[in-house]
Structures are given as structure tokens and as C-alpha cells.
Amino acid sequence: MRVVIAQMQHETNTFSPVPTPWEAFGNGGPFLGKAAHEAMKGTRLPMAAYLDLAEAAGAQVITPVAAWANPSGPVDGKAYDRICDLICNEIAKGCDAVFLDLHGAMVVADRTDDGEGTLLERIRAIAPKVPMAVSLDLHANVTDAMVRNCDVIAGYKTYPHVDQYESGHLAGSILLRAMKGEVKPVMAWGNVPLLAQTLRQNTAESPMRECVEAARAAEARGLLAATAFGGFQQADIRDAGLSAVTVADGNRSQAEAACQAILDIAWRRKEDFIYRGEPLEQAIARAKQMAEGGGGPVLLLDHADNCASGANQDTMYVLREALRQGLTGIAVGPVRDPRAVATLIEAGVGAKVTLPIGGKMDMPAIGRKGEPLELTGVVRAITDGEYTITGPQFQGMRCYMGRTAVLDTGTAQIVIIERNQEPWDRGVFTSVGIDPMQAKYLLLKSRMYFRPVFLPIAKGLVFCDAPGVGTSDWTSFEYRKLRRPIYPLDEFPSAHR
Ligand SMILES: [Zn+2]
């Protein structure tokens, strides 16, 4: 048995000014061939589960590519073509099954608003009968083209995502069972006109928890797989939003009923999927009060500049307000500013430097110019920015922040990096010699991934609403392609959708 296993993951924020060339994937480009196998094997990612399953089945495994890029603006067309060619060329040589580790929200410049659906259509044209399993992120914007052009879809049931391996394992094992004739997967899918805010998609909290519970209950009743997708809303495409996909064993109406049950819960709870914030000034003042008396760092969450939603990761609004209100003992991480990194490296460890930090990118989609913050401090550390995630999410993944420097202003220690990187592991601080436990405040450009890592050591958390292309305020964006009406941008006078 010859199987093709590949990864192509990108969550595209169509409002983001951050480019996504070939080099944005992997470390300066996707992992290819043997390197893809080596990079994925033993991780907790879906592709690792496929590798384990295929090897246990004694299959000959082909891994043309493992391409994962941080969320950012639309993917470069040529980079997308290259990744798809690598996968399709191996399938064209003939294979018995295809296992794909996809995200499900890829938009490609000058090509397609549905990177995954377009790839799957192309594979189906090459190999109309080849069994194909697909795992998707919980933030997938599911499309008809995706569902129509594969046999099995299973997505993550957790956000923060700590069950990526399990999702790949579920999708892959259903496909293997189907190949043996043990089951006959049939899929149903649907969406609701709801732009659920990412901050309200935490699967440990209501209302997303109820949607996931309904999916798990469907599986407990005998469905092969059921997934509630929160969707990715910083994307101006027709199908952005909350959806569900179910896989039943031969019984289409069972799949459809379970899918509808998940969607009904989401629609009933639509108001609870909307985040309500507070002015930045008030948030910082609240954090200051919270920090009194010590007892662990208070988290300042600059969620609108969260690069895991495709943001620049270089806005300085939250730090500026924190300094204005006299906060001290702040560890900031990380800020992406290659120009500042170069200046700090040239100055060297121990040098005192005054320079503009951050604010290097304009954000035309929200009508803002970049606004750097001029700071004076001592260069405390310079590193290559590499570390391995210790978990629990993305455990085992090697991370590349690019060249990294720490500027210490006396009141704030700022981790400054060359490549976008979510503070999803303590490694963003510990790898540059900062102990996050010792900070009074941790200013994190994070929305959700901080939870399993930083929440256990934190005294409390404050969401800091500042401008950014990762904002939770949908009215900041001008949607042109999105299907309308859609909640909360439009009113729904009746209970019907
Ligand atoms: Zn996600």
C-alpha cells in the first residue's frame, strides 16, 4: 500500500498586511520529502498521527511536503502552486490513500478564496477514486468544495488546540477502516450566518463548549466523527463563519440530523458568541489594581495584535498605555520588528540604545498607519530565536522567531523578534533568559494560546482592546465578499436564519 501524507496549513487574515511567501512556511520554506517526515514524526500534530497509522498498517509512506505558516495575509500564488504541485505530483504517480493535514481557511492571492477546496478538487480530478482523509483546524471556514472532494473530515475539538493529533488519528483511522470495508463514511455539513468571535470560541467555556459537547455526544451515539467549527472571521470570503461537519456510517440522514443539532445550538446561543470589551485605559487601570500585593504576573492580553490571527504583532498601543499609567515589571512578548533587532544586535549586549520599537507596518484595512514607540533601554540578550515547544499545545514543534533581542527599559523587558511568533509557550521568554514567573505583568500578543501555558502561573488576566487587524470588532472591517445577512453585522428579527 502506497499512501501520500502531507500538510498544508494556513489561516489567512485577508485584512492583514503581513505577506505570506514560500519562505513563511516552515523554516525559510516548507519541509520537503524526508525532511517533512522527520519534522512531523513524533509531534502532536495531525500529520504525525497519519504517519503512525500508516506505518502501523505497513504502508509505504510518501511525504511530499509539510507546510505550516503562521496566520497572515493571503498566500502568495506561486507558493501555493508549488505546495499543491508537490502533493498532486505524488498522487499522480498512483497511490492507495491520501491523508491531508489542512487548516481550512487558506486564501490565495490571484488564485482562490478556498485554498483547501481548490486543492481537493484538483486531487479528485487526478485520482477520482482515491480514498482521502482530511483533518481541519477548529477555525476552518468550511466550504462545499472541501466536503464534496474528500471522504472523511475530522476537526479539532479544542481551542486552544490540544487535540490536533487526536483529530488526525480519528480522520485517518476512519479512512483505513473504510478501505477495509468495515465502514462506509458519508458526510453532512452546514453553516449558520454567524461570525463567532474568536475570544468566545474557547471550548472550555459556554457557548462553544455546548457545540463541542453536541459533537462528542453524536460520536458517542455511533457517528464516526462530528466537528463543530468556530470558523475564522478575519477573512472576507463568502463562507467565513461557524459551521459543522459530521461523518456517519452509511446513514446520510443520521449525519444530517447531527450536523443540524450542532448548528441549532450555535444559532440559539449566537449572542453569547459576541465579545464585549472595555476601553483600553480602563483595562490597564484594572490590571494595575489586580497586580497589587503580588502573587504572580497579571496577563495583559493585546488580542487584536495577535499574530495567530494574522496580525502584524508590532502595534505598541497597549505598552504605551501601560507605561503612561506607570506600570512596572512588565515582560513583553514578542514584538516583531526586524529593523529594531538589527539595530540592537549591532549595538551588542550591554549597550544602551534609544530607538523606535514596533509600529513598522501600516494597516490600511482598518485605516491606520504604523505608530512606533520610542524607548531607551539596555540590550540584555541576543539569540537565534530558536526553541522547542514543551507543550501542552504544539508540543515538540521547533520554533523559529528569527534573530531575537531583549531590550530592558528598567520598567519593561521587551522580546523583539524577526519572524511572527505567538507567545504560545514559555520558551518565547525562557529562551532569551526571562523568567515569566518573576514578571509583575506579562504583556502577551495573544488571544487564546496563552491559556494552557501562562494562565496556570498568572494571578489574573485582562483583555486589552487596542487597534489591530486581529480585532474582535467586526465593524472595523469592510467585508465585500462575505455572504449577507450575517450576525452580528446584520439584524435577524426572527428566530429563523
Ligand atoms: Zn485554530
Coordinates of C-alpha atoms in Angstrom, one line a residue, residues 21-330:
P21 CA 5.5 34.0 0.6
W22 CA 7.0 30.5 0.3
E23 CA 9.6 31.4 2.9
A24 CA 6.8 32.0 5.5
F25 CA 6.2 28.2 5.7
G26 CA 8.5 26.0 7.9
N27 CA 11.9 27.5 8.5
G28 CA 12.5 29.6 5.4
G29 CA 10.3 27.2 3.3
P30 CA 8.2 24.1 3.8
F31 CA 9.7 20.8 4.8
L32 CA 10.1 18.6 1.7
G33 CA 10.3 14.8 1.3
K34 CA 12.2 13.1 4.1
A35 CA 12.6 16.3 6.0
A36 CA 8.8 16.6 6.1
H37 CA 8.6 13.1 7.6
E38 CA 11.3 13.9 10.1
A39 CA 9.8 17.3 11.1
M40 CA 6.4 15.8 11.8
K41 CA 7.1 12.4 13.2
G42 CA 6.7 12.3 17.0
T43 CA 4.9 15.7 17.2
R44 CA 1.3 16.1 18.4
L45 CA 0.2 17.3 15.0
P46 CA -2.4 15.6 12.8
M47 CA 0.3 14.6 10.3
A48 CA 2.2 12.7 13.0
A49 CA -1.0 10.7 13.6
Y50 CA -1.3 9.8 9.9
L51 CA 2.4 8.7 9.9
D52 CA 1.8 6.5 12.9
L53 CA -1.3 5.0 11.4
A54 CA 0.2 4.4 8.0
E55 CA 3.3 2.8 9.5
A56 CA 1.3 0.6 11.7
A57 CA -0.6 -0.6 8.6
G58 CA 2.7 -1.4 6.9
A59 CA 2.2 1.2 4.2
Q60 CA 4.8 2.7 2.0
V61 CA 4.7 6.4 3.2
I62 CA 5.3 9.3 0.8
T63 CA 5.6 12.8 2.5
P64 CA 6.0 15.3 -0.3
V65 CA 5.5 18.4 1.9
A66 CA 4.8 19.7 5.3
A67 CA 3.9 23.4 5.0
W68 CA 2.8 25.3 8.0
A69 CA 2.9 29.1 8.2
N70 CA 1.8 31.5 10.9
P71 CA -1.5 33.2 10.1
S72 CA -1.0 36.3 7.9
G73 CA -2.3 37.9 4.7
P74 CA -3.2 35.9 1.5
V75 CA -0.8 33.2 0.5
D76 CA 1.4 34.0 -2.5
G77 CA 0.0 32.3 -5.6
K78 CA 3.3 30.8 -6.7
A79 CA 4.0 29.4 -3.2
Y80 CA 0.5 27.8 -3.2
D81 CA 1.0 26.3 -6.7
R82 CA 4.3 24.8 -5.6
I83 CA 2.9 23.2 -2.5
C84 CA -0.1 21.8 -4.4
D85 CA 2.2 20.6 -7.3
L86 CA 4.3 18.7 -4.8
I87 CA 1.2 16.9 -3.4
C88 CA -0.5 16.3 -6.7
N89 CA 2.6 15.0 -8.5
E90 CA 3.0 12.2 -5.9
I91 CA -0.7 11.3 -6.1
A92 CA -0.5 11.3 -9.9
K93 CA 2.2 8.6 -9.7
G94 CA -0.5 6.3 -8.2
C95 CA -1.4 5.8 -4.5
D96 CA -3.9 3.9 -2.4
A97 CA -4.8 6.6 0.0
V98 CA -4.3 10.3 0.8
F99 CA -4.1 11.8 4.3
L100 CA -4.1 15.6 4.5
D101 CA -3.4 17.8 7.5
L102 CA -5.1 21.0 6.4
H103 CA -6.3 24.1 8.2
G104 CA -9.3 25.1 6.2
A105 CA -9.1 28.9 6.0
M106 CA -6.5 29.5 3.3
V107 CA -7.0 32.3 0.8
V108 CA -4.6 32.6 -2.1
A109 CA -3.8 35.8 -3.9
D110 CA -4.8 35.8 -7.5
R111 CA -5.9 32.1 -7.2
T112 CA -8.7 31.2 -4.9
D113 CA -10.6 32.1 -1.7
D114 CA -10.7 28.4 -0.9
G115 CA -7.2 27.0 -0.9
E116 CA -8.1 23.7 0.5
G117 CA -11.3 23.1 -1.6
T118 CA -9.3 24.0 -4.7
L119 CA -6.5 21.6 -3.8
L120 CA -9.0 18.8 -3.1
E121 CA -10.9 19.4 -6.4
R122 CA -7.6 19.1 -8.2
I123 CA -6.7 15.9 -6.4
R124 CA -10.1 14.4 -7.3
A125 CA -9.6 15.3 -10.9
I126 CA -6.2 13.4 -10.9
A127 CA -7.4 10.5 -8.7
P128 CA -11.3 10.4 -8.7
K129 CA -11.5 7.2 -6.6
V130 CA -8.5 7.5 -4.2
P131 CA -9.7 7.4 -0.5
M132 CA -8.9 10.7 1.1
A133 CA -9.0 11.8 4.8
V134 CA -8.7 15.4 5.9
S135 CA -8.2 16.9 9.3
L136 CA -9.1 20.6 9.8
D137 CA -8.5 23.3 12.4
L138 CA -11.4 24.3 14.7
H139 CA -11.1 27.7 12.9
A140 CA -11.7 26.3 9.5
N141 CA -14.1 28.1 7.2
V142 CA -15.7 25.0 5.7
T143 CA -16.8 25.1 2.1
D144 CA -18.9 22.8 -0.1
A145 CA -15.8 22.1 -2.3
M146 CA -13.9 20.7 0.7
V147 CA -16.7 18.4 1.8
R148 CA -17.6 17.2 -1.7
N149 CA -14.0 16.3 -2.6
C150 CA -12.8 14.0 0.2
D151 CA -14.2 11.0 2.1
V152 CA -13.7 11.9 5.7
I153 CA -13.3 15.2 7.6
A154 CA -12.5 15.5 11.3
G155 CA -11.5 18.7 13.0
Y156 CA -10.0 19.8 16.4
K157 CA -12.5 19.8 19.3
T158 CA -10.4 22.0 21.5
Y159 CA -9.4 25.7 21.4
P160 CA -6.7 26.2 22.5
H161 CA -5.9 23.3 20.2
V162 CA -4.5 20.4 22.3
D163 CA -6.1 17.5 20.4
Q164 CA -4.5 18.0 17.0
Y165 CA -3.0 14.5 17.0
E166 CA -6.3 13.0 18.0
S167 CA -8.1 14.7 15.1
G168 CA -5.7 13.3 12.6
H169 CA -5.9 10.0 14.2
L170 CA -9.7 10.0 14.0
A171 CA -9.8 11.1 10.4
G172 CA -7.0 8.6 9.4
S173 CA -8.4 5.6 11.2
I174 CA -11.9 6.1 9.8
L175 CA -10.4 6.1 6.3
L176 CA -8.4 3.0 7.0
R177 CA -11.5 1.2 8.3
A178 CA -13.4 2.3 5.2
M179 CA -10.6 0.9 3.0
K180 CA -11.0 -2.5 4.7
G181 CA -14.8 -2.3 4.1
E182 CA -15.6 -2.1 7.8
V183 CA -17.4 1.3 7.5
K184 CA -18.9 3.4 4.8
P185 CA -18.4 7.1 5.7
V186 CA -21.0 9.6 4.5
M187 CA -20.7 13.3 5.3
A188 CA -23.0 16.2 6.0
W189 CA -22.1 19.8 6.6
G190 CA -23.7 23.1 7.1
N191 CA -23.1 26.6 8.4
V192 CA -25.1 29.4 10.2
P193 CA -24.8 33.1 9.3
L194 CA -22.7 33.8 12.4
L195 CA -19.3 35.5 12.8
A196 CA -18.5 34.0 16.2
Q197 CA -15.7 35.9 17.8
T198 CA -12.5 34.0 18.4
L199 CA -12.5 35.1 22.1
R200 CA -15.8 33.4 22.5
Q201 CA -14.7 30.1 21.0
N202 CA -12.9 28.8 24.0
T203 CA -14.1 25.2 24.1
A204 CA -13.8 25.1 27.9
E205 CA -16.5 27.8 28.1
S206 CA -20.0 28.3 27.0
P207 CA -21.3 28.6 24.3
M208 CA -18.6 26.8 22.2
R209 CA -18.4 24.1 24.9
E210 CA -22.1 23.2 24.2
C211 CA -21.4 22.9 20.4
V212 CA -18.4 20.6 21.1
E213 CA -20.4 18.6 23.6
A214 CA -23.1 18.0 21.0
A215 CA -20.4 16.8 18.6
R216 CA -19.0 14.4 21.2
A217 CA -22.5 13.2 22.0
A218 CA -23.1 12.4 18.3
E219 CA -19.9 10.4 18.3
A220 CA -20.9 8.6 21.5
R221 CA -24.2 7.7 19.7
G222 CA -22.3 6.0 17.0
L223 CA -21.4 8.7 14.4
L224 CA -17.9 8.1 13.0
A225 CA -16.9 11.8 13.6
A226 CA -18.6 15.1 14.3
T227 CA -17.0 18.5 14.5
A228 CA -18.2 22.0 15.4
F229 CA -16.1 24.6 13.6
G230 CA -15.9 28.1 15.1
G231 CA -14.6 29.5 11.9
F232 CA -12.1 32.2 11.1
Q233 CA -13.8 35.6 10.7
Q234 CA -11.0 38.0 9.8
A235 CA -11.5 36.7 6.3
D236 CA -13.5 38.4 3.7
I237 CA -14.7 35.3 1.9
R238 CA -18.2 34.1 1.2
D239 CA -18.1 31.1 3.7
A240 CA -16.4 32.6 6.7
G241 CA -18.2 31.7 9.9
L242 CA -19.4 28.9 12.2
S243 CA -20.1 25.5 10.6
A244 CA -20.3 21.8 11.4
V245 CA -19.3 18.6 9.6
T246 CA -20.5 15.1 10.6
V247 CA -19.5 11.7 9.3
A248 CA -21.9 8.8 9.7
D249 CA -21.6 5.1 8.8
G250 CA -23.6 4.8 5.7
N251 CA -26.6 6.8 7.1
R252 CA -26.8 10.2 5.5
S253 CA -29.9 11.3 7.4
Q254 CA -28.2 10.5 10.7
A255 CA -25.2 12.6 9.6
E256 CA -27.5 15.5 8.6
A257 CA -29.5 15.4 11.8
A258 CA -26.4 15.5 14.0
C259 CA -25.0 18.4 11.9
Q260 CA -28.2 20.3 12.3
A261 CA -28.3 19.7 16.0
I262 CA -24.8 21.4 16.4
L263 CA -25.8 24.3 14.3
D264 CA -29.1 24.8 16.1
I265 CA -27.2 25.2 19.4
A266 CA -24.8 27.7 17.9
W267 CA -27.6 29.8 16.4
R268 CA -29.6 29.8 19.7
R269 CA -26.5 31.0 21.5
K270 CA -25.4 33.5 18.9
E271 CA -25.4 36.5 21.2
D272 CA -23.0 34.6 23.5
F273 CA -20.6 34.2 20.6
I274 CA -20.1 38.0 20.7
Y275 CA -17.3 39.5 22.8
R276 CA -17.9 42.8 24.7
G277 CA -14.8 44.7 25.6
E278 CA -13.9 47.9 27.6
P279 CA -11.8 51.0 26.8
L280 CA -8.0 50.3 26.9
E281 CA -7.4 52.9 29.6
Q282 CA -9.9 51.2 31.9
A283 CA -8.4 47.8 31.2
I284 CA -4.9 48.9 32.2
A285 CA -6.2 50.6 35.3
R286 CA -8.0 47.4 36.3
A287 CA -4.8 45.3 35.7
K288 CA -2.9 47.7 37.9
Q289 CA -5.3 47.1 40.8
M290 CA -5.2 43.4 40.2
A291 CA -1.4 43.3 40.5
E292 CA -1.4 44.9 43.9
G293 CA 0.0 42.7 46.6
G294 CA 2.0 40.4 44.2
G295 CA 1.1 36.8 43.8
G296 CA 2.1 36.1 40.2
P297 CA 2.0 38.0 37.0
V298 CA -1.1 39.7 35.6
L299 CA -1.6 39.0 31.9
L300 CA -2.2 41.9 29.7
L301 CA -3.7 40.4 26.5
D302 CA -3.2 42.5 23.4
H303 CA -5.5 40.2 21.5
A304 CA -6.1 42.5 18.5
D305 CA -2.4 42.3 17.6
N306 CA -2.3 38.5 18.0
C307 CA -0.2 37.1 15.1
A308 CA -2.1 33.8 15.5
S309 CA -5.0 35.7 13.9
G310 CA -2.7 37.2 11.2
A311 CA -1.9 40.4 13.0
N312 CA 1.3 42.4 12.5
Q313 CA 2.5 41.7 16.0
D314 CA 4.1 45.2 16.1
T315 CA 1.5 47.6 17.5
M316 CA 2.5 49.4 20.7
Y317 CA -0.8 50.8 21.9
V318 CA -1.0 48.6 25.0
L319 CA 2.6 49.0 26.1
R320 CA 2.3 52.8 25.6
E321 CA -0.8 52.9 27.8
A322 CA 0.7 50.6 30.4
L323 CA 3.8 52.9 30.7
R324 CA 1.6 56.0 30.8
Q325 CA -0.2 54.6 33.8
G326 CA 3.1 53.8 35.5
L327 CA 3.1 50.0 35.4
T328 CA 6.5 48.4 36.1
G329 CA 7.9 44.9 35.9
I330 CA 6.4 44.2 32.5

